[in-house]
Coordinates of C-alpha atoms in Angstrom, one line a residue:
X156 CA 29.2 -64.7 34.6
X157 CA 29.8 -68.4 34.4
X158 CA 33.6 -69.8 34.8
X159 CA 35.8 -71.0 31.9
X160 CA 37.4 -73.7 34.1
X161 CA 38.0 -75.5 37.3
X162 CA 41.7 -76.4 36.6
X163 CA 43.7 -73.8 34.6
X164 CA 45.9 -75.7 32.0
X165 CA 43.9 -78.8 32.1
X166 CA 41.6 -80.0 29.0
X167 CA 38.4 -80.1 30.7
X168 CA 35.1 -81.4 29.6
X169 CA 31.9 -80.3 30.9
X170 CA 29.3 -82.9 31.3
X171 CA 25.2 -83.0 31.7
X172 CA 22.4 -85.0 31.3
X173 CA 18.7 -84.5 30.0
X174 CA 15.6 -86.6 30.5
X175 CA 16.4 -88.3 33.8
X176 CA 12.9 -87.5 35.1
X177 CA 10.9 -88.4 32.1
X178 CA 8.4 -91.5 31.9
X179 CA 9.3 -92.1 28.3
X180 CA 12.2 -91.9 25.9
X181 CA 15.7 -92.3 26.0
X182 CA 18.3 -90.3 28.5
X183 CA 20.7 -88.0 26.6
X184 CA 24.1 -86.5 27.8
X185 CA 26.7 -84.4 26.3
X186 CA 30.2 -83.8 26.9
X187 CA 31.9 -80.5 25.7
X188 CA 35.5 -79.3 25.6
X189 CA 35.7 -75.5 25.0
X190 CA 38.9 -73.5 24.3
X191 CA 41.0 -72.2 27.1
X192 CA 39.6 -68.6 28.2
X193 CA 36.4 -69.1 26.1
X194 CA 33.9 -66.5 27.0
X195 CA 30.4 -66.2 26.0
X196 CA 27.9 -64.2 28.0
X197 CA 24.8 -65.7 26.7
X198 CA 25.6 -69.2 27.9
X199 CA 23.9 -70.4 30.7
X200 CA 21.9 -73.5 32.2
X201 CA 19.7 -74.8 29.5
X202 CA 16.5 -74.5 31.7
X203 CA 17.1 -70.8 32.2
X204 CA 17.1 -70.1 28.2
X205 CA 14.1 -70.1 25.6
X206 CA 13.7 -72.6 23.3
X207 CA 15.0 -70.5 20.5
X208 CA 18.1 -69.4 22.5
X209 CA 19.0 -72.9 23.2
X210 CA 19.1 -74.0 19.6
X211 CA 20.8 -70.9 18.5
X212 CA 23.4 -71.7 21.2
X213 CA 23.7 -75.4 20.0
X214 CA 25.3 -73.9 16.5
X215 CA 27.7 -71.5 18.5
X216 CA 28.8 -74.5 20.6
X217 CA 29.2 -76.7 17.9
X218 CA 31.3 -74.3 16.1
X219 CA 33.3 -73.1 19.0
X220 CA 33.9 -76.0 20.7
X221 CA 37.4 -78.0 20.5
X222 CA 35.4 -81.3 20.7
X223 CA 31.5 -82.2 21.5
X224 CA 29.6 -85.4 21.6
X225 CA 26.3 -86.7 22.6
X226 CA 25.5 -90.1 24.6
X227 CA 22.5 -91.7 24.4
X228 CA 21.0 -94.7 26.8
X229 CA 17.7 -96.2 25.7
X230 CA 14.4 -96.9 28.0
X231 CA 15.2 -100.8 27.9
X232 CA 18.9 -100.0 29.5
X233 CA 17.2 -97.5 31.9
X234 CA 14.7 -100.2 33.0
X235 CA 17.7 -102.7 33.4
X236 CA 20.3 -100.5 35.2
X237 CA 18.0 -98.0 36.6
X238 CA 17.9 -94.2 35.8
X239 CA 21.1 -92.7 37.8
X240 CA 23.5 -95.4 36.3
X241 CA 21.8 -94.9 32.9
X242 CA 22.7 -90.8 33.2
X243 CA 26.4 -91.7 34.1
X244 CA 26.5 -94.1 31.5
X245 CA 25.1 -91.6 28.9
X246 CA 28.0 -89.4 30.0
X247 CA 30.4 -91.9 29.6
X248 CA 29.5 -92.6 26.0
X249 CA 29.6 -89.1 25.3
X250 CA 33.0 -88.7 26.5
X251 CA 33.6 -92.1 24.6
X252 CA 33.0 -90.2 21.4
X253 CA 35.2 -87.0 21.9
X254 CA 37.8 -86.4 19.2
X255 CA 40.0 -84.9 22.1
X256 CA 40.9 -86.8 25.1
X257 CA 39.9 -84.6 28.2
X258 CA 42.2 -84.6 31.3
X259 CA 39.6 -83.8 33.7
X260 CA 35.6 -84.2 33.8
X261 CA 33.6 -81.6 35.3
X262 CA 30.1 -83.4 36.0
X263 CA 26.7 -81.5 36.7
X264 CA 25.2 -83.1 39.8
X265 CA 26.6 -84.8 43.3
X266 CA 27.6 -88.2 42.2
X267 CA 29.5 -90.1 39.3
X268 CA 30.6 -93.5 38.2
X269 CA 34.4 -92.5 37.4
X270 CA 35.4 -92.8 33.8
X271 CA 38.5 -95.0 33.6
X272 CA 41.9 -92.8 33.4
X273 CA 40.2 -89.7 33.7
X274 CA 39.8 -87.6 37.2
X275 CA 36.4 -85.8 37.6
X276 CA 34.8 -83.3 39.9
X277 CA 30.9 -83.1 40.7
X278 CA 29.4 -79.7 40.9
X279 CA 25.9 -79.3 42.3
X280 CA 24.1 -77.1 39.8
X281 CA 27.2 -77.2 37.6
X282 CA 25.2 -75.7 34.5
X283 CA 24.9 -72.5 36.1
X284 CA 28.4 -72.4 37.2
X285 CA 30.8 -73.6 34.4
X286 CA 30.6 -72.5 30.6
X287 CA 31.5 -76.3 29.5
X288 CA 28.7 -77.8 31.8
X289 CA 26.2 -75.2 30.4
X290 CA 27.3 -76.2 26.9
X291 CA 26.9 -79.8 27.6
X292 CA 23.6 -78.9 29.2
X293 CA 22.2 -77.2 26.0
X294 CA 23.4 -80.0 23.6
X295 CA 21.7 -82.7 25.8
X296 CA 18.5 -80.7 26.0
X297 CA 18.2 -79.8 22.5
X298 CA 19.2 -83.2 21.0
X299 CA 16.8 -84.9 23.2
X300 CA 14.1 -82.6 22.4
X301 CA 14.6 -83.6 18.6
X302 CA 14.3 -87.2 19.3
X303 CA 11.2 -86.7 21.7
X304 CA 9.5 -84.7 18.5
X305 CA 10.3 -87.3 16.1
X306 CA 8.8 -89.8 18.8
X307 CA 5.6 -87.5 18.8
X308 CA 5.0 -87.9 15.2
X309 CA 4.7 -91.6 15.8
X310 CA 2.6 -91.4 19.0
X311 CA 1.0 -88.0 19.2
X312 CA -1.6 -88.9 21.8
X313 CA 1.0 -88.5 24.5
X314 CA 1.8 -84.8 23.5
X315 CA 5.5 -85.6 23.6
X316 CA 6.0 -82.4 21.5
X317 CA 5.1 -80.3 24.3
X318 CA 6.0 -82.3 27.4
X319 CA 9.1 -84.2 26.2
X320 CA 8.2 -87.3 28.2
X321 CA 7.9 -85.6 31.3
X322 CA 5.3 -86.8 33.7
X323 CA 2.4 -84.0 33.0
X324 CA -1.2 -84.6 33.6
X325 CA -2.1 -85.0 29.9
X326 CA 0.9 -87.6 29.5
X327 CA -0.4 -89.8 32.5
X328 CA -3.9 -89.4 31.1
X329 CA -2.9 -90.8 27.9
X330 CA -1.1 -93.5 29.4
X331 CA -4.3 -94.6 31.3
X332 CA -6.4 -94.2 28.0
X333 CA -4.1 -95.8 25.4
X334 CA -1.5 -97.7 27.4
X335 CA 2.3 -98.0 26.9
X336 CA 4.5 -97.4 24.1
X337 CA 7.8 -99.1 23.5
X338 CA 9.5 -96.2 24.7
X339 CA 7.9 -95.9 28.1
X340 CA 10.1 -96.7 31.3
X341 CA 8.2 -99.4 32.7
X342 CA 10.3 -99.5 35.9
X343 CA 9.1 -95.8 36.5
X344 CA 5.7 -94.8 38.5
X345 CA 4.0 -94.0 35.3
X346 CA 0.6 -93.1 36.6
X347 CA 1.7 -91.6 39.9
X348 CA -1.1 -92.9 42.7
X349 CA -2.7 -95.2 40.2
X350 CA 0.4 -97.2 39.7
X351 CA -1.1 -100.4 40.7
X352 CA -4.1 -100.0 38.3
X353 CA -1.7 -100.0 35.2
X354 CA -1.7 -103.4 33.4
X355 CA 1.6 -104.4 32.0

């Protein structure tokens, strides 16, 4: 059973990102503030849920949350500031958009760039420990999947409908065959061992 809060009595927002390890596409993050004492036995780390479960829970989270928001950082920004900073920036942008200002942030992971004026706690594998982080992981994952599905329609040869931009064998073979799209992160090791043979 996931925990409803870290600090009782504080307005806490759980934050998580999706798409950090991808070769293509933006990185997404979500921030979610759930009601005090909120319970939902189905909420869990998005990676432990089926696609159908994630989308069903997204509707529940959006209905039940006191506030929620999604932040996005583009591939161009990722290449400029690196993926770690981009992940933090996406979380900041999500928090920026919350209708309710949190008093504390619960961050999935082990590092974070502090958000001005709001304390935070980093929690390793937090999406499997706290309800608000699990909720954020589901929103970040599903909204990013929607985005990659749209990009797939534009560039179907990269198989983004299935791999969502992650470095699968088919994705890397498509890069070798067709080259790069405007959505690829050129600062990443796009071809694995064959990186040096890629002509930018």
